[in-house]
């Protein structure tokens, strides 16, 4: 019987099979094989927090199959990912399969390549109990918080809510940013801007000085700005200062989990969850045609900035051969790590083989895989290249016989260096050759009114960056944390920004006031550090859980008695109930506020209210209910307006209201595209002839059609428009 290798993923198993001969059988566990039960706490708080694991129903068959295979094999290799979660999966497998110690081997690797797999098989190790303990501690801690605190939120706020150690701290960041925005007082300011020319092309200019003194942001009002424009327009513009300075900029470090998620979000609009799904595919392996299956990147859950000596050498050789000696740094570069304690992996995210150039394997990747792989490849290679050299020229422009001086700043790349491979965003103000005494031609000049802006709501990139800065969570937790906040309706995505819902604001206020530790940033970060210390063998996990749990449960029991749901979720009004004349109160439900009779449950009268707290009167329609024949009426729910039977609650028929977008379907040529909501609340656009036509897209159509394939053009990230079918893209107009 061949030796057995067990991995988590069938894709990973398929890739590894391609590297090995008949002496090995590679099988997948299909993820986790054992976990805490869903129906109960599963942690014995009276017995040193011992976890009680069980095999989920969906995994039982697979566990039985693996047991049979393991029994026949001479050696069983556990080849799960080399991080805490992967180590824990291997430990659970060992516990379940009842394999004699002498038959067990633990192997680990950071890339799925033939060389890495063969090297791992030649150098097996024992299971790392410290990593297993760290994962158990995290699982137990999060279970205690979730299963103890969430029921309190159900009782004191509304059903369906959840709380979590990392989740709630991240949500607090989003809510506090919203409070900053609401408290922001905008201020008016003015600028004077335009364009000038010596030769073509034009370049940008702006007002700089008054009476040779620099103008600060709030020095100009409307009158003074317009006076400056009036004075400058007829004046001669003479250059009186040219100051050129050379700058060098070193390349950025190769990607960590956090920086990859941030950059993919900024460049492509991908969520952290999307980025990690694509990176997982690249790591586990894809078919490259005649080359077979290959893992394209190293392990993608890491906070390390290190690169292997072999990769550095290969990258330097590649750059030298393609671009020349001056583009490399002899010996390569190293980057300082920011994390204080143990790393979860030894390397940054990099391509497994620098010779797998993105453009050369593009035909084997889908669009998302190509974009993420290209980003990783370029960033890793560029990290080993020479500095970019730019020259920044600052030019003073005197408006003759006035009190005003203008300015222009231009940047010219003198040597691309690492930017020859990895392009950063931004555009330069290109300047012609300018010298003191040159006269410029004024093309345009305007006084422009501005207002200071509140801090922007967090994008996913911004939230991940802030979580990393504060030590909230670790590389493996960023994406699932944000996904949970969205799925639980704590935040809405509005123009790719994270906006807290009303229920989120209420929950965070309650947690800050009554469970401050749970959402305290320093506490959350220190707990993460303790988990790192457990992984490093410097601490034992049970005392850390005990230190947290005892005061937490005592406070929880106290708050269960003290907190009054009505004070948290209800607001008195002057409105009277139409059915029983009792006062109406504003109540908070899971999906927002509504008016309800204070005589509940004897009277169950309710009324919808809008965002301003105003009553929304029922809006009837001519449409009849297909179930009972009563009139249908418009109502508002968490996903906006919908049709409901006026005979509710006797008849609960509802119907979605489809919002037309005024665009014809390009697939059936009969229907119109309409805006809809998925079961999970995500907006999409589909043909109104469904199910006859199943044409649907996740991004809003622009109303234009692709010049190449005639399909819909869709709004995309970074002010771009893309075709739904082919690779055509263009800037938004």
XYZ file of C-alpha atoms in Angstrom:
733
model
C 0.000 0.000 0.000
C 1.435 3.451 -0.907
C 2.120 5.978 1.850
C -0.829 8.280 2.509
C -0.601 12.090 2.345
C -3.565 14.027 3.737
C -4.171 17.682 2.841
C -7.196 19.949 3.403
C -8.198 20.767 -0.147
C -8.955 18.574 -3.182
C -7.264 21.158 -5.425
C -4.144 21.007 -3.298
C -4.288 17.195 -3.436
C -4.552 17.260 -7.222
C -1.513 19.540 -7.569
C 0.625 17.420 -5.225
C -0.414 14.193 -6.987
C 1.113 15.544 -10.166
C 4.547 15.777 -8.478
C 4.644 12.305 -6.924
C 4.711 8.765 -8.234
C 2.782 5.630 -7.306
C 4.492 5.369 -3.925
C 2.143 7.992 -2.505
C -1.625 8.324 -2.329
C -2.753 11.946 -1.843
C -6.174 12.534 -0.285
C -8.110 15.552 0.971
C -9.927 15.940 4.285
C -12.179 18.554 2.641
C -11.390 21.088 5.360
C -12.065 20.714 9.062
C -12.961 17.244 10.317
C -13.754 18.160 13.915
C -14.990 21.267 15.712
C -16.920 22.546 18.707
C -20.642 21.671 18.469
C -22.992 24.290 17.003
C -25.915 23.504 19.298
C -24.195 24.092 22.643
C -21.231 25.852 24.241
C -18.904 22.852 23.926
C -16.457 24.218 26.534
C -16.335 22.853 30.087
C -15.815 26.060 32.071
C -15.721 24.055 35.316
C -12.976 21.735 34.067
C -10.124 23.991 32.960
C -12.038 25.040 29.794
C -11.716 21.629 28.189
C -13.214 21.764 24.673
C -15.660 19.103 23.567
C -15.152 18.371 19.875
C -17.425 16.506 17.513
C -17.287 15.408 13.889
C -19.819 17.374 11.809
C -22.343 15.239 9.950
C -20.983 16.281 6.555
C -17.459 15.126 7.536
C -18.339 11.706 9.036
C -18.218 9.795 5.758
C -14.887 11.327 4.810
C -13.373 10.552 8.208
C -14.416 6.899 7.839
C -12.807 6.741 4.379
C -9.569 8.290 5.667
C -9.511 5.848 8.597
C -9.684 2.906 6.204
C -6.926 4.344 4.002
C -4.724 5.190 6.990
C -5.061 1.671 8.378
C -3.639 0.186 5.171
C -0.825 2.729 4.681
C 2.706 2.177 5.995
C 3.191 5.896 6.729
C 0.608 8.688 7.023
C 1.799 12.210 6.247
C -0.253 15.150 7.508
C 0.390 17.935 4.997
C -2.005 20.674 6.065
C -0.989 24.341 5.943
C 1.808 25.411 8.259
C -0.080 27.843 10.434
C -2.121 27.424 13.610
C -5.282 26.363 11.827
C -3.449 23.900 9.600
C -1.610 22.453 12.609
C -4.918 22.046 14.438
C -6.470 20.205 11.458
C -3.518 17.788 11.444
C -3.929 17.271 15.191
C -7.660 16.547 14.840
C -6.904 14.066 12.048
C -4.304 12.296 14.178
C -6.763 12.078 17.062
C -9.561 10.701 14.882
C -7.633 8.241 12.729
C -6.039 6.342 15.643
C -2.705 5.937 13.878
C 0.239 4.477 15.833
C 2.857 7.133 16.598
C 5.525 5.360 14.543
C 3.336 5.679 11.411
C 2.690 9.423 11.820
C 4.625 12.163 10.027
C 3.934 15.903 9.900
C 5.232 17.702 6.831
C 4.934 21.378 5.971
C 5.799 23.657 3.082
C 5.171 27.260 2.073
C 4.715 26.642 -1.620
C 3.211 23.784 -3.596
C 6.028 22.946 -5.979
C 7.691 19.606 -6.679
C 10.915 20.718 -5.027
C 9.134 21.928 -1.879
C 7.018 18.765 -1.563
C 9.992 16.392 -2.009
C 12.025 18.422 0.476
C 9.176 18.256 3.019
C 8.895 14.475 2.619
C 12.620 14.148 3.285
C 12.358 16.331 6.407
C 9.220 15.402 8.370
C 8.729 16.810 11.855
C 6.531 16.239 14.890
C 3.258 18.020 15.424
C 3.791 21.463 16.997
C 1.707 21.308 20.188
C 2.220 25.033 20.803
C 0.539 25.965 17.511
C -2.312 23.562 18.285
C -2.748 25.095 21.754
C -2.788 28.618 20.296
C -5.531 27.630 17.860
C -7.523 25.889 20.606
C -7.198 28.976 22.804
C -8.497 31.237 20.030
C -11.373 28.873 19.275
C -12.368 28.516 22.947
C -12.033 32.239 23.631
C -14.140 33.213 20.636
C -16.736 30.557 21.502
C -17.053 31.878 25.070
C -17.518 35.457 23.889
C -19.889 34.550 21.066
C -22.063 32.020 22.877
C -22.288 33.980 26.136
C -22.597 37.562 24.915
C -24.768 37.058 21.815
C -27.795 35.748 23.797
C -27.654 38.909 25.927
C -27.884 41.020 22.768
C -30.871 38.928 21.681
C -32.629 39.620 24.991
C -31.714 43.275 25.418
C -31.652 44.542 21.816
C -33.178 42.238 19.175
C -32.986 38.682 17.880
C -30.355 37.494 15.439
C -27.461 39.609 16.724
C -23.964 38.356 17.403
C -20.872 39.599 19.206
C -17.274 38.546 18.842
C -13.908 39.517 20.251
C -12.331 40.634 16.944
C -15.626 41.284 15.146
C -16.923 43.763 17.732
C -13.628 45.663 17.987
C -13.570 46.029 14.188
C -17.205 47.175 14.204
C -16.344 49.786 16.834
C -13.801 51.286 14.422
C -16.494 51.609 11.745
C -19.037 53.125 14.150
C -16.558 55.611 15.621
C -15.570 56.757 12.139
C -19.275 57.357 11.417
C -19.572 59.404 14.625
C -16.598 61.519 13.494
C -18.369 62.122 10.199
C -21.652 63.074 11.894
C -19.898 65.503 14.266
C -17.835 67.057 11.494
C -18.366 70.769 10.834
C -17.465 71.652 7.272
C -15.535 74.835 6.551
C -15.403 76.831 3.350
C -12.112 77.660 1.656
C -11.059 78.990 -1.735
C -8.249 78.315 -4.164
C -7.128 79.890 -7.409
C -6.125 77.327 -10.019
C -5.564 77.170 -13.741
C -3.234 76.242 -16.582
C -0.320 77.975 -18.267
C 2.009 77.138 -21.129
C 5.441 77.929 -22.510
C 5.285 75.310 -25.202
C 2.812 72.481 -25.502
C 1.433 70.782 -23.431
C -0.249 73.003 -20.824
C 0.644 72.512 -17.179
C -1.194 73.198 -13.930
C -0.609 76.340 -11.863
C -2.045 77.574 -8.565
C -1.903 80.666 -6.368
C 0.990 80.468 -3.911
C 1.871 83.815 -2.309
C 0.425 87.205 -1.487
C 3.016 89.937 -0.906
C 5.699 87.201 -0.947
C 4.039 85.410 1.983
C 2.656 81.880 1.512
C -1.114 81.576 1.407
C -2.474 78.961 3.802
C -5.643 76.933 3.332
C -8.147 79.368 4.870
C -6.495 82.690 3.917
C -8.633 83.214 0.821
C -12.323 84.046 0.881
C -14.520 84.442 -2.211
C -13.843 88.162 -2.573
C -10.060 87.853 -2.282
C -9.903 84.813 -4.599
C -11.865 86.632 -7.292
C -9.708 89.729 -6.813
C -6.609 87.593 -7.403
C -8.073 86.241 -10.653
C -8.973 89.784 -11.795
C -5.457 91.052 -10.994
C -3.542 88.153 -12.558
C -5.392 87.685 -15.865
C -4.046 90.851 -17.582
C -0.600 90.603 -15.949
C 2.573 89.204 -17.479
C 3.573 85.848 -15.928
C 7.347 85.714 -15.417
C 9.246 82.831 -13.849
C 11.210 84.121 -10.854
C 12.276 80.855 -9.245
C 13.218 77.373 -10.424
C 14.167 74.858 -7.762
C 14.937 71.308 -8.909
C 15.573 68.551 -6.362
C 16.395 64.934 -6.960
C 14.610 62.281 -4.912
C 15.145 58.558 -4.572
C 12.376 56.155 -3.591
C 13.000 52.600 -2.516
C 10.633 49.791 -3.525
C 7.864 48.562 -1.276
C 8.230 45.307 0.630
C 6.741 42.143 -0.885
C 3.155 41.490 0.113
C 1.939 40.293 3.484
C -1.684 39.188 3.863
C -2.716 42.645 5.014
C -0.936 44.640 2.305
C -2.170 42.283 -0.446
C -5.769 42.725 0.701
C -5.332 46.501 0.851
C -3.752 46.821 -2.593
C -6.237 44.474 -4.313
C -9.061 46.499 -2.770
C -7.561 49.820 -3.881
C -6.688 48.724 -7.402
C -9.465 46.323 -8.315
C -12.172 46.911 -5.715
C -11.882 43.311 -4.482
C -13.117 42.561 -0.965
C -10.689 40.959 1.475
C -12.688 37.734 1.132
C -12.464 37.795 -2.683
C -8.720 38.442 -2.591
C -8.090 35.544 -0.221
C -10.231 33.167 -2.291
C -8.232 33.994 -5.416
C -4.910 33.794 -3.539
C -5.937 30.379 -2.185
C -6.499 29.175 -5.753
C -3.088 30.469 -6.839
C -1.437 28.806 -3.832
C -3.134 25.415 -4.182
C -2.370 25.137 -7.868
C -3.820 25.713 -11.311
C -3.460 23.886 -14.599
C -0.851 25.487 -16.851
C -1.563 23.353 -19.892
C 1.409 21.199 -20.915
C 3.266 22.246 -17.764
C 0.648 20.489 -15.635
C -0.718 21.746 -12.318
C 1.472 24.134 -10.363
C 1.173 26.257 -7.255
C 1.857 29.816 -8.398
C 2.406 31.648 -5.092
C 3.695 30.878 -1.624
C 1.370 30.627 1.379
C -0.881 33.672 1.522
C -1.588 33.977 5.262
C 1.540 35.611 6.582
C 2.824 38.772 8.205
C 6.436 38.114 7.194
C 8.343 40.314 4.747
C 11.156 37.793 4.257
C 12.031 36.234 0.913
C 14.051 33.062 0.438
C 17.663 33.475 -0.693
C 16.859 31.301 -3.707
C 14.010 33.552 -4.849
C 16.083 36.705 -4.329
C 18.860 35.234 -6.468
C 16.420 34.153 -9.192
C 14.690 37.560 -9.192
C 17.999 39.411 -9.495
C 19.067 37.186 -12.396
C 15.715 37.741 -14.119
C 15.868 41.542 -13.779
C 19.520 41.720 -14.846
C 18.809 39.671 -17.983
C 15.664 41.615 -18.887
C 16.558 45.179 -17.908
C 20.257 45.330 -17.135
C 22.702 45.469 -14.232
C 21.734 48.986 -13.101
C 18.220 47.810 -12.205
C 19.333 45.445 -9.431
C 20.744 45.827 -5.937
C 23.709 43.527 -5.415
C 22.802 40.875 -2.851
C 19.123 41.855 -2.876
C 17.109 43.661 -0.201
C 15.708 42.708 3.180
C 12.777 44.352 4.935
C 12.215 44.802 8.653
C 9.260 42.969 10.141
C 6.708 44.895 12.172
C 5.241 42.087 14.266
C 6.573 41.805 17.787
C 6.345 38.069 18.221
C 6.295 34.806 16.259
C 5.503 34.814 12.556
C 2.844 32.461 11.218
C 4.963 31.768 8.144
C 8.563 32.260 7.144
C 8.091 34.169 3.907
C 6.170 37.010 2.349
C 3.746 36.223 -0.473
C 5.760 35.709 -3.656
C 5.628 33.747 -6.910
C 6.941 30.207 -6.586
C 8.934 30.657 -9.792
C 9.998 34.048 -11.117
C 10.095 32.526 -14.628
C 6.300 32.084 -14.528
C 5.822 35.584 -15.937
C 2.166 36.707 -15.637
C 1.703 37.616 -19.307
C 3.138 34.268 -20.414
C 0.626 32.211 -18.399
C -2.326 34.609 -18.733
C -4.260 32.231 -21.014
C -4.487 29.682 -18.166
C -5.880 32.121 -15.571
C -9.235 33.817 -15.235
C -9.264 37.612 -14.975
C -9.184 37.772 -11.160
C -6.448 35.143 -10.894
C -4.349 36.999 -13.452
C -4.732 40.377 -11.758
C -3.842 39.075 -8.288
C -0.968 36.935 -9.572
C 0.446 39.815 -11.616
C 0.243 42.079 -8.562
C 2.111 39.549 -6.389
C 4.727 38.786 -9.058
C 5.439 42.437 -9.794
C 5.606 43.471 -6.138
C 7.978 40.626 -5.172
C 10.323 41.168 -8.129
C 10.292 44.965 -7.744
C 11.191 44.618 -4.051
C 14.678 43.457 -5.095
C 15.321 46.234 -7.606
C 17.198 49.523 -7.452
C 15.709 52.811 -6.278
C 13.604 54.954 -8.571
C 15.073 58.430 -9.123
C 12.793 61.377 -9.763
C 13.402 65.091 -10.103
C 10.840 67.427 -8.596
C 10.894 70.939 -9.994
C 9.196 73.743 -8.071
C 8.621 76.888 -10.155
C 7.631 80.337 -8.822
C 5.659 82.540 -11.258
C 5.405 86.274 -10.640
C 2.293 88.093 -11.844
C 3.972 91.380 -12.825
C 2.812 94.566 -11.097
C 0.539 92.620 -8.697
C 0.871 91.309 -5.149
C 0.415 87.709 -6.327
C 2.805 84.837 -7.036
C 1.742 81.530 -8.545
C 3.437 78.145 -8.428
C 3.703 74.916 -10.350
C 5.340 71.659 -9.311
C 6.282 68.925 -11.737
C 7.900 65.555 -11.306
C 10.001 63.828 -13.918
C 11.283 60.261 -13.681
C 15.028 60.266 -14.322
C 15.491 56.538 -13.668
C 12.553 54.148 -13.318
C 14.346 51.577 -11.148
C 11.791 49.296 -9.508
C 8.952 51.247 -11.137
C 9.900 49.633 -14.434
C 8.177 46.516 -13.034
C 5.676 47.719 -10.406
C 3.656 50.821 -11.214
C 2.209 52.835 -8.357
C -0.865 55.009 -8.853
C -0.706 58.748 -9.479
C -0.037 61.100 -12.346
C 2.712 63.693 -12.706
C 2.340 67.312 -13.783
C 4.656 67.291 -16.792
C 6.667 70.491 -17.222
C 8.619 71.786 -20.217
C 12.148 73.117 -19.731
C 11.692 76.302 -17.703
C 14.199 78.999 -16.672
C 14.144 82.183 -14.603
C 12.961 85.076 -16.734
C 10.785 82.949 -19.064
C 7.384 84.436 -19.827
C 4.387 82.094 -19.680
C 1.046 82.258 -21.463
C -1.958 82.058 -19.152
C -4.522 79.614 -20.530
C -7.118 79.420 -17.742
C -7.519 80.771 -14.197
C -10.483 80.357 -11.851
C -11.460 81.041 -8.269
C -12.710 77.727 -6.885
C -14.881 77.187 -3.833
C -14.201 74.149 -1.634
C -15.440 72.711 1.626
C -13.473 70.598 4.042
C -14.589 66.974 3.945
C -15.317 64.665 6.861
C -13.114 61.592 7.240
C -14.203 58.989 4.707
C -15.975 55.822 5.784
C -13.596 52.893 5.870
C -12.993 50.960 2.702
C -12.041 47.331 3.296
C -8.427 48.293 2.589
C -8.565 51.080 5.155
C -10.177 48.879 7.785
C -7.615 46.094 7.322
C -4.804 48.657 7.606
C -6.245 50.069 10.832
C -6.881 46.608 12.302
C -3.277 45.647 11.584
C -1.990 48.925 13.066
C -3.944 48.385 16.299
C -3.181 44.656 16.486
C -6.824 43.609 16.123
C -6.863 40.113 14.647
C -4.151 38.431 12.615
C -3.628 37.708 8.880
C -6.075 34.799 8.807
C -8.877 36.784 10.511
C -9.163 40.032 8.513
C -11.240 38.685 5.618
C -13.705 36.523 7.629
C -14.210 39.331 10.169
C -15.279 41.843 7.503
C -17.407 39.216 5.737
C -19.220 38.505 9.035
C -19.972 42.196 9.641
C -21.552 42.435 6.193
C -23.482 39.144 6.382
C -24.902 40.008 9.834
C -26.160 43.361 8.513
C -23.962 45.319 10.911
C -22.544 47.226 7.951
C -23.764 48.073 4.481
C -21.433 48.490 1.540
C -22.164 51.873 -0.003
C -19.949 52.791 -2.964
C -17.434 50.225 -1.682
C -17.323 51.924 1.736
C -18.416 50.333 5.027
C -21.379 52.163 6.555
C -22.662 51.026 9.974
C -26.344 50.220 10.271
C -28.496 51.652 13.030
C -28.396 48.352 14.882
C -24.587 48.395 14.805
C -24.505 51.815 16.470
C -26.854 50.614 19.233
C -24.847 47.414 19.818
C -21.487 49.198 19.971
C -22.866 51.806 22.366
C -24.078 48.996 24.648
C -20.778 47.104 24.461
C -18.641 50.207 25.087
C -20.726 51.177 28.109
C -21.147 47.745 29.673
C -18.498 45.393 28.197
C -15.632 47.765 27.541
C -12.964 45.025 27.507
C -14.570 43.231 24.572
C -14.269 46.266 22.304
C -11.174 47.853 23.860
C -8.459 48.036 21.211
C -5.560 47.574 23.653
C -7.248 44.611 25.319
C -7.948 42.961 21.965
C -4.359 43.540 20.789
C -2.887 42.209 24.040
C -5.023 39.086 23.744
C -3.641 38.547 20.219
C -0.134 38.930 21.623
C -0.940 36.317 24.279
C -2.079 33.919 21.557
C 1.243 34.550 19.793
C 3.070 33.782 23.031
C 1.171 30.495 23.332
C 2.178 29.636 19.756
C 5.769 30.462 20.677
C 5.662 28.168 23.739
C 6.038 31.071 26.183
C 2.586 30.812 27.806
C 0.006 28.144 28.696
C -3.430 28.705 27.244
C -5.853 27.779 30.052
C -4.692 30.473 32.563
C -5.108 33.152 29.887
C -8.689 32.016 29.220
C -9.417 31.897 32.939
C -8.061 35.399 33.500
C -10.449 36.700 30.856
C -13.476 34.526 31.600
C -14.016 34.977 35.340
C -14.521 38.777 35.337
C -16.320 38.564 31.983
C -18.958 36.076 33.175
C -19.447 37.931 36.475
C -20.100 41.179 34.593
C -22.389 39.378 32.133
C -24.573 37.984 34.929
C -24.751 41.438 36.490
C -25.751 43.156 33.242
C -28.439 40.561 32.490
C -30.231 41.808 35.615
C -29.492 45.512 35.207
C -30.093 46.237 31.520
C -33.594 47.253 30.441
C -34.441 46.489 26.821
C -36.956 49.333 26.597
C -34.374 51.929 27.614
C -31.955 50.596 24.998
C -34.285 50.151 22.045
C -37.395 52.328 22.560
C -38.057 56.078 22.241
C -41.313 57.722 23.305
C -43.385 59.692 20.749
C -46.554 61.854 20.750
C -48.172 59.467 18.256
C -51.282 57.525 19.366
C -52.171 53.994 18.294
C -55.095 53.938 15.850
C -56.379 50.628 17.280
C -56.219 51.121 21.069
C -55.211 54.800 21.544
C -52.115 53.839 23.524
C -48.907 55.856 22.994
C -46.730 54.705 20.089
C -43.013 54.236 20.638
C -40.102 54.029 18.224
C -38.684 50.530 18.480
C -35.510 49.094 17.080
C -35.758 45.874 15.112
C -33.016 43.898 13.476
C -33.470 45.829 10.236
C -34.020 49.331 11.620
C -36.551 51.484 13.464
C -40.351 51.357 13.318
C -43.345 52.640 15.285
C -45.071 50.145 17.574
C -47.869 50.290 20.091
C -46.651 50.501 23.697
C -49.508 48.141 24.605
C -47.684 45.216 22.968
C -48.328 42.213 23.099
C -52.028 42.995 23.650
C -51.904 45.320 20.649
C -49.539 44.503 17.811
C -50.111 47.617 15.736
C -46.986 48.892 13.924
C -46.154 51.576 11.368
C -43.090 52.026 9.184
C -41.001 55.184 9.579
C -38.345 56.664 7.349
C -34.792 57.730 8.192
C -36.072 61.078 9.544
C -38.479 59.325 11.931
C -41.514 60.349 9.877
C -44.446 57.947 9.452
C -44.687 56.355 6.020
C -48.344 55.988 5.104
C -49.310 52.772 3.279
C -49.067 53.125 -0.499
C -51.725 51.036 -2.219
C -51.539 49.665 -5.761
C -53.968 48.343 -8.367
C -52.268 44.947 -8.234
C -54.160 42.074 -6.596
C -52.661 39.407 -4.361
C -52.216 36.191 -6.310
C -52.964 34.171 -3.147
C -56.112 35.774 -1.679
C -57.145 38.498 -4.128
C -56.708 41.416 -1.694
C -54.986 44.655 -2.729
C -51.205 44.634 -2.766
C -49.430 47.568 -1.097
C -45.924 48.940 -0.979
C -43.929 48.314 2.180
C -40.338 48.918 3.193
C -37.946 46.279 4.469
C -34.232 45.982 5.020
C -33.672 45.772 1.259
C -35.954 48.682 0.354
C -39.454 48.768 -1.131
C -41.444 45.572 -1.764
C -45.062 44.578 -2.403
C -47.036 42.883 0.369
C -50.607 41.739 0.736
C -52.862 44.225 2.583
C -54.463 41.230 4.284
C -51.315 40.630 6.377
C -50.882 38.800 8.776
C -53.615 36.461 7.515
C -51.935 36.436 4.121
C -48.151 36.777 4.013
C -47.684 36.996 0.249
C -44.893 39.342 -0.802
C -43.403 40.277 -4.137
C -40.122 41.911 -5.036
C -40.230 45.317 -6.697
C -37.776 45.369 -9.531
C -36.163 48.705 -10.263
C -35.682 49.226 -13.993
C -32.338 50.642 -15.093
C -33.399 51.516 -18.643
C -31.070 49.078 -20.398
C -32.052 46.364 -22.821
C -30.885 42.784 -22.216
C -28.149 41.838 -24.704
C -28.747 38.081 -24.380
C -32.420 37.635 -25.250
C -32.943 41.043 -26.911
C -36.465 41.142 -25.438
C -36.223 41.929 -21.751
C -35.017 44.909 -19.749
C -32.271 44.804 -17.112
C -33.646 45.406 -13.606
C -32.036 45.865 -10.198
C -32.646 42.991 -7.781
C -31.489 41.691 -4.411
C -30.086 38.238 -3.771
C -31.175 36.137 -0.780
C -28.119 37.446 1.058
C -29.036 41.035 0.321
C -26.473 41.716 -2.391
C -27.563 43.922 -5.293
C -27.366 42.458 -8.793
C -28.828 43.232 -12.224
C -30.725 40.720 -14.331
C -33.151 40.358 -17.216
C -36.833 40.816 -16.312
C -37.673 37.819 -18.538
C -36.268 35.377 -15.938
C -36.516 32.321 -15.919
C -36.749 32.371 -19.724
C -33.569 34.474 -19.785
C -31.006 33.968 -17.018
C -28.735 36.894 -17.949
C -27.400 38.468 -14.712
C -24.417 40.604 -13.657
C -23.198 41.704 -10.222
C -22.086 45.206 -11.306
C -24.323 48.042 -12.519
C -24.455 48.430 -16.320
C -23.452 51.848 -17.692
C -26.034 51.857 -20.492
C -23.327 51.557 -23.132
C -22.249 48.502 -25.085
C -18.813 47.059 -25.773
C -17.408 48.236 -29.119
C -15.721 44.854 -29.585
C -18.329 42.226 -28.615
C -21.508 44.361 -28.207
C -22.213 43.101 -24.678
C -22.944 45.296 -21.635
C -20.326 47.672 -20.271
C -20.238 47.662 -16.465
C -18.959 50.121 -13.875
C -15.688 48.838 -12.395
C -13.086 49.836 -9.789
C -10.811 52.873 -10.056
C -13.176 54.897 -12.300
C -13.008 52.259 -15.011
C -15.639 50.689 -17.252
C -15.280 47.038 -18.263
C -17.032 44.642 -20.619
C -19.011 41.791 -19.044
C -17.649 39.324 -21.601
C -14.286 40.327 -23.097
C -11.202 42.151 -21.747
C -12.239 45.593 -23.043
C -11.837 48.401 -20.477
C -11.827 52.196 -20.579
C -11.919 55.165 -18.205
C -15.292 56.400 -16.994
C -16.347 59.549 -18.828
